[in-house]
CSV table of C-alpha atoms in Angstrom, one decimal:
chain,number,residue,atom,x,y,z
A,19,MET,CA,-4.0,-1.0,23.2
A,20,ASN,CA,-6.4,1.4,21.1
A,21,ALA,CA,-9.0,-0.2,19.2
A,22,PRO,CA,-7.9,-1.1,15.9
A,23,ILE,CA,-8.2,0.8,12.5
A,24,LEU,CA,-8.9,-2.1,10.1
A,25,VAL,CA,-10.3,-6.5,11.1
A,26,THR,CA,-11.0,-9.0,9.1
A,27,ARG,CA,-13.7,-11.4,10.4
A,28,LYS,CA,-13.5,-14.2,8.7
A,29,LEU,CA,-12.3,-13.0,5.2
A,30,GLY,CA,-13.4,-15.5,2.3
A,31,LYS,CA,-12.8,-15.3,-1.3
A,32,CYS,CA,-13.4,-17.7,-3.3
A,33,PHE,CA,-13.0,-17.8,-7.1
A,34,GLY,CA,-15.1,-21.1,-7.9
A,35,GLY,CA,-13.3,-24.1,-6.6
A,36,LEU,CA,-10.5,-22.5,-5.4
A,37,ALA,CA,-10.7,-21.0,-2.0
A,38,ALA,CA,-7.8,-17.8,-2.6
A,39,LEU,CA,-8.2,-16.4,1.2
A,40,CYS,CA,-10.8,-18.6,3.9
A,41,ASP,CA,-11.4,-17.6,7.6
A,42,LEU,CA,-8.9,-14.8,7.4
A,43,ASP,CA,-8.4,-12.6,10.7
A,44,LEU,CA,-6.3,-9.4,10.8
A,45,SER,CA,-6.1,-6.3,13.1
A,46,ILE,CA,-4.2,-3.9,12.2
A,47,GLN,CA,-3.4,-0.9,15.2
A,48,PRO,CA,-3.6,2.7,13.9
A,49,ASN,CA,-0.4,4.2,13.4
A,50,THR,CA,1.6,1.3,12.6
A,51,VAL,CA,3.6,0.1,9.4
A,52,HIS,CA,2.1,-3.9,8.9
A,53,SER,CA,3.3,-5.9,6.5
A,54,ILE,CA,1.9,-9.6,4.7
A,55,ILE,CA,3.8,-11.2,3.7
A,56,GLY,CA,4.3,-15.2,1.9
A,57,PRO,CA,4.7,-16.3,-1.5
A,58,ASN,CA,2.7,-15.7,-5.1
A,59,GLY,CA,-0.6,-16.7,-5.0
A,60,SER,CA,-0.8,-16.8,-1.3
A,61,GLY,CA,-3.6,-14.6,-1.5
A,62,LYS,CA,-1.9,-11.0,-0.2
A,63,SER,CA,-3.2,-8.9,-3.4
A,64,THR,CA,-6.8,-10.2,-3.3
A,65,LEU,CA,-7.3,-9.6,0.3
A,66,TYR,CA,-6.8,-6.1,-0.7
A,67,ASN,CA,-9.0,-6.2,-3.4
A,68,CYS,CA,-11.5,-7.0,-1.1
A,69,ILE,CA,-10.6,-4.5,1.5
A,70,VAL,CA,-11.2,-1.9,-1.1
A,71,ARG,CA,-13.8,-3.6,-2.7
A,72,CYS,CA,-12.2,-4.1,-6.0
A,73,ASP,CA,-13.6,-7.6,-5.9
A,74,PRO,CA,-15.5,-7.6,-2.6
A,75,PRO,CA,-14.9,-11.2,-0.5
A,76,THR,CA,-16.8,-14.2,-1.0
A,77,SER,CA,-17.8,-14.1,3.0
A,78,GLY,CA,-16.3,-12.4,6.0
A,79,GLU,CA,-16.5,-8.6,7.2
A,80,VAL,CA,-14.4,-5.9,6.7
A,81,LEU,CA,-14.6,-2.9,9.3
A,82,PHE,CA,-12.4,0.8,8.9
A,83,ASP,CA,-12.6,2.6,12.1
A,84,GLY,CA,-15.1,-0.2,14.0
A,85,GLU,CA,-17.9,0.3,10.2
A,86,PRO,CA,-18.4,-1.9,7.9
A,87,LEU,CA,-17.1,-1.5,4.4
A,88,ASP,CA,-19.8,-3.9,3.2
A,89,GLY,CA,-21.7,-2.1,-0.6
A,90,LEU,CA,-19.3,0.0,-1.3
A,91,THR,CA,-18.3,0.9,-4.3
A,92,PRO,CA,-14.3,1.6,-4.5
A,93,ASP,CA,-14.2,5.6,-4.4
A,94,ARG,CA,-15.9,6.1,-1.3
A,95,VAL,CA,-13.6,3.0,0.2
A,96,ALA,CA,-11.4,6.3,-0.7
A,97,ALA,CA,-13.1,8.5,0.5
A,98,ALA,CA,-13.6,6.4,3.8
A,99,GLY,CA,-9.8,7.1,4.2
A,100,ILE,CA,-8.3,4.1,1.9
A,101,SER,CA,-5.8,4.6,0.0
A,102,ARG,CA,-3.9,1.8,-2.1
A,103,THR,CA,-1.0,1.5,-5.2
A,104,TYR,CA,-0.2,-1.4,-7.1
A,105,GLN,CA,2.3,-3.6,-8.1
A,106,ASP,CA,2.0,-1.9,-11.4
A,107,VAL,CA,3.0,2.0,-12.1
A,108,ARG,CA,-0.1,3.4,-12.8
A,109,LEU,CA,0.1,7.2,-13.0
A,110,PHE,CA,-1.4,9.0,-14.9
A,111,ARG,CA,1.2,9.6,-17.3
A,112,ASN,CA,0.7,12.6,-19.5
A,113,LEU,CA,-0.4,14.5,-17.0
A,114,SER,CA,2.4,15.9,-14.6
A,115,ALA,CA,3.5,15.3,-12.2
A,116,ILE,CA,1.8,18.5,-10.7
A,117,GLU,CA,-1.3,17.5,-11.6
A,118,ASN,CA,-1.3,13.2,-11.0
A,119,LEU,CA,-1.2,15.0,-7.4
A,120,LEU,CA,-4.0,17.7,-7.8
A,121,VAL,CA,-6.1,14.7,-8.9
A,122,GLY,CA,-5.4,12.3,-5.8
A,123,MET,CA,-6.9,15.7,-4.3
A,124,HIS,CA,-10.4,16.1,-6.4
A,125,LEU,CA,-12.5,14.1,-3.1
A,126,HIS,CA,-11.4,16.5,-0.7
A,127,LEU,CA,-12.0,19.7,-2.8
A,128,ARG,CA,-14.8,22.1,-1.8
A,129,SER,CA,-16.0,23.5,-4.4
A,130,HIS,CA,-19.1,21.5,-6.9
A,131,TRP,CA,-17.8,21.3,-10.3
A,132,TRP,CA,-20.8,23.5,-11.6
A,133,SER,CA,-18.7,26.2,-9.6
A,134,ALA,CA,-15.3,25.4,-11.4
A,135,VAL,CA,-17.5,25.8,-14.8
A,136,LEU,CA,-18.2,29.4,-13.7
A,137,ASN,CA,-15.1,30.4,-11.5
A,138,THR,CA,-16.7,31.5,-9.0
A,139,ARG,CA,-14.3,32.5,-6.0
A,140,THR,CA,-14.4,29.5,-3.5
A,141,ALA,CA,-13.5,27.7,-6.9
A,142,ARG,CA,-10.6,29.2,-7.6
A,143,ALA,CA,-10.1,29.9,-3.2
A,144,ASP,CA,-9.5,25.5,-3.7
A,145,GLU,CA,-7.7,25.3,-6.2
A,146,ARG,CA,-5.0,27.7,-3.9
A,147,ARG,CA,-5.2,25.5,-2.2
A,148,ALA,CA,-5.0,23.0,-3.6
A,149,HIS,CA,-2.2,23.8,-5.4
A,150,GLU,CA,0.0,25.1,-2.1
A,151,GLU,CA,-0.6,21.3,-0.5
A,152,ALA,CA,0.5,19.4,-4.0
A,153,LEU,CA,3.7,22.0,-4.0
A,154,ARG,CA,4.5,20.3,-0.3
A,155,LEU,CA,4.4,17.2,-1.6
A,156,LEU,CA,6.9,17.0,-3.8
A,157,ASP,CA,8.2,18.6,-2.2
A,158,PHE,CA,8.2,15.4,0.5
A,159,ILE,CA,8.6,13.6,-2.2
A,160,GLY,CA,11.9,14.8,-3.5
A,161,LEU,CA,10.0,16.4,-7.0
A,162,VAL,CA,10.7,20.2,-5.6
A,163,GLY,CA,11.3,21.9,-9.2
A,164,ARG,CA,9.9,18.5,-11.5
A,165,GLY,CA,6.1,19.1,-10.8
A,166,HIS,CA,6.2,20.7,-14.7
A,167,ILE,CA,7.3,17.0,-16.8
A,168,PRO,CA,4.7,14.6,-17.4
A,169,ALA,CA,4.7,11.5,-15.2
A,170,ARG,CA,6.5,9.8,-18.6
A,171,ARG,CA,9.2,11.1,-18.5
A,172,LEU,CA,10.1,11.0,-14.5
A,173,ASP,CA,12.3,7.8,-13.8
A,174,TYR,CA,11.5,4.7,-12.8
A,175,GLY,CA,11.9,5.6,-8.8
A,176,GLU,CA,10.5,9.2,-8.9
A,177,GLN,CA,7.7,7.4,-11.1
A,178,ARG,CA,7.2,6.0,-7.3
A,179,ARG,CA,7.9,8.7,-5.2
A,180,LEU,CA,5.1,9.7,-7.3
A,181,GLU,CA,3.2,7.0,-6.9
A,182,LEU,CA,3.0,7.4,-3.2
A,183,GLY,CA,2.4,11.1,-2.8
A,184,ARG,CA,-0.4,10.5,-5.5
A,185,SER,CA,-2.1,8.3,-2.9
A,186,LEU,CA,-0.8,10.9,0.1
A,187,ALA,CA,-3.2,13.1,-1.7
A,188,THR,CA,-6.0,12.2,-1.3
A,189,ARG,CA,-5.2,12.3,3.2
A,190,PRO,CA,-5.4,7.9,3.3
A,191,ARG,CA,-5.7,7.6,7.1
A,192,LEU,CA,-5.4,3.4,6.1
A,193,LEU,CA,-2.1,3.6,3.5
A,194,MET,CA,-1.8,0.4,1.5
A,195,LEU,CA,1.4,-0.2,-0.6
A,196,ASP,CA,1.9,-3.7,-3.0
A,197,GLU,CA,5.9,-3.6,-3.1
A,198,PRO,CA,6.5,-0.2,-3.1
A,199,THR,CA,9.9,-1.3,-3.8
A,200,ALA,CA,9.4,-3.2,-6.7
A,201,GLY,CA,12.1,-2.8,-9.9
A,202,MET,CA,13.6,-0.6,-7.4
A,203,ASN,CA,18.5,-0.2,-7.5
A,204,PRO,CA,19.2,-1.3,-3.4
A,205,ARG,CA,19.5,3.4,-3.6
A,206,GLU,CA,16.3,3.6,-4.1
A,207,ALA,CA,14.2,0.6,-2.5
A,208,SER,CA,16.4,2.5,0.7
A,209,ARG,CA,15.5,5.5,0.0
A,210,MET,CA,11.3,4.8,-0.5
A,211,ILE,CA,12.0,2.4,3.1
A,212,LYS,CA,13.1,6.5,4.0
A,213,LEU,CA,9.6,7.9,2.6
A,214,VAL,CA,7.6,5.9,4.0
A,215,GLU,CA,8.5,6.1,7.4
A,216,ALA,CA,8.3,9.8,6.8
A,217,ALA,CA,4.4,9.7,5.3
A,218,ARG,CA,3.6,7.8,8.7
A,219,ALA,CA,4.8,10.2,12.0
A,220,ALA,CA,4.2,13.3,8.9
A,221,PHE,CA,1.0,12.4,8.4
A,222,GLY,CA,-0.4,9.7,11.4
A,223,THR,CA,-1.1,7.5,8.5
A,224,THR,CA,-1.3,3.7,9.4
A,225,VAL,CA,0.3,1.5,6.6
A,226,LEU,CA,-0.9,-1.8,5.2
A,227,LEU,CA,2.1,-3.3,3.1
A,228,ILE,CA,3.4,-6.0,0.6
A,229,GLU,CA,6.8,-6.2,-0.3
A,230,HIS,CA,9.1,-9.1,-1.0
A,231,ARG,CA,11.5,-7.7,0.7
A,232,MET,CA,12.8,-9.1,3.7
A,233,ARG,CA,14.9,-6.4,4.2
A,234,VAL,CA,12.4,-3.7,3.5
A,235,VAL,CA,9.4,-5.6,5.9
A,236,MET,CA,12.3,-6.7,8.7
A,237,GLU,CA,13.0,-2.3,8.6
A,238,LEU,CA,9.7,-1.6,8.3
A,239,SER,CA,7.0,-3.5,9.8
A,240,ASP,CA,6.1,-3.3,13.7
A,241,CYS,CA,4.0,-6.5,13.0
A,242,VAL,CA,3.8,-9.0,10.4
A,243,THR,CA,1.6,-11.6,8.9
A,244,VAL,CA,2.7,-14.2,6.9
A,245,LEU,CA,-0.6,-16.2,4.4
A,246,ASP,CA,0.2,-19.2,3.1
A,247,HIS,CA,-2.9,-19.9,0.0
A,248,GLY,CA,-5.1,-18.3,1.6
A,249,VAL,CA,-4.0,-19.0,5.2
A,250,LYS,CA,-3.2,-16.9,8.0
A,251,ILE,CA,0.7,-19.5,9.5
A,252,ALA,CA,2.0,-16.8,11.6
A,253,GLU,CA,1.7,-13.6,13.5
A,254,GLY,CA,3.4,-11.3,15.5
A,255,THR,CA,7.0,-8.9,15.7
A,256,PRO,CA,9.0,-9.3,12.4
A,257,ALA,CA,11.9,-11.5,14.4
A,258,ASP,CA,8.9,-13.7,15.9
A,259,VAL,CA,8.2,-14.9,12.5
A,260,GLN,CA,11.5,-14.9,11.2
A,261,SER,CA,12.2,-17.1,13.4
A,262,ASP,CA,8.2,-18.7,12.9
A,263,ARG,CA,9.1,-22.9,12.4
A,264,ARG,CA,6.5,-23.1,10.0
A,265,VAL,CA,7.3,-20.1,8.1
A,266,ILE,CA,10.9,-21.1,8.1
A,267,GLU,CA,9.1,-25.3,6.8
A,268,ARG,CA,7.5,-23.3,4.1
A,269,TYR,CA,9.0,-20.1,2.9
A,270,LEU,CA,12.9,-20.7,4.0
A,271,GLY,CA,13.0,-24.2,3.8
A,272,ASN,CA,15.9,-26.7,5.8
A,273,ARG,CA,19.0,-25.1,7.0
A,274,THR,CA,20.8,-27.9,7.2
A,275,HIS,CA,18.9,-30.4,4.7
A,276,ARG,CA,18.1,-30.1,1.5
A,277,PRO,CA,13.9,-29.8,0.8
A,278,ALA,CA,13.0,-32.6,-0.6
A,279,ARG,CA,11.2,-31.0,-3.8
A,280,PRO,CA,13.1,-27.2,-5.2
A,281,ARG,CA,12.4,-24.6,-3.7
A,282,SER,CA,10.8,-21.5,-5.1
A,283,GLN,CA,12.6,-19.1,-5.6
A,284,HIS,CA,10.5,-16.9,-3.8
A,285,ALA,CA,11.3,-18.7,-0.8
A,286,ASP,CA,15.6,-18.6,-1.9
A,287,SER,CA,15.8,-15.3,-2.0
A,288,LEU,CA,14.1,-15.0,2.0
A,289,LEU,CA,16.6,-17.8,2.6
A,290,GLU,CA,19.0,-15.0,1.0
A,291,GLU,CA,17.3,-12.5,3.0
A,292,ARG,CA,18.0,-14.3,6.0
A,293,CYS,CA,20.9,-14.6,5.8
């Protein structure tokens, strides 16, 4: 087995007296899709925030490619090779599709800002390479011929794909996707699944995935971690997790006896997916 690309050790995050994450140990293998599932409030987004240092952990550590992320700012985490998308679309709405991709490439431009101001040969060559790469990414995400369109005028599925493309433009070794199929119809969700699979194959990118659609999780994942109130209660292959007794009891409910208290809407959706 290869050395993990991302490791968390006894990761904890407290908000006042509330423990959102508690002694969480994770090991993400390179070039895999590793999903994090659990109901709202289980600590999934908190975990993402701790990794990218938007909200540093209270305790424990995060290692990326063997190096601690302690003390890094979010932009330095991105420069190290970690990119993240969010539940809600966060594009530059008034910029064109290709301009959104070019923004994602700024980490890897060779020329300095003053080169662009002076319009040096290096800056012009940099701009040309970036534009060519952006055109290739537009093709990859299925937006050929739509690069000139402002992001706000793209339909929802296109915006989601553009957001993925902008993350790929940073050339991440770890791509963290937060509910990439949220709000999509089945056709759009299926297209996104294929795009994530293609991204892993084409770019050799490791994917850390938060997703509520269990069909997406089961289809994409090599490994699944289940969180409950910030604690890991199960981990393994999709088949192992789907049949895990603790997961069934906590989220799916007893299939022969209704629980004493109503299940959450999320648990009902899991049960529907399982059936």
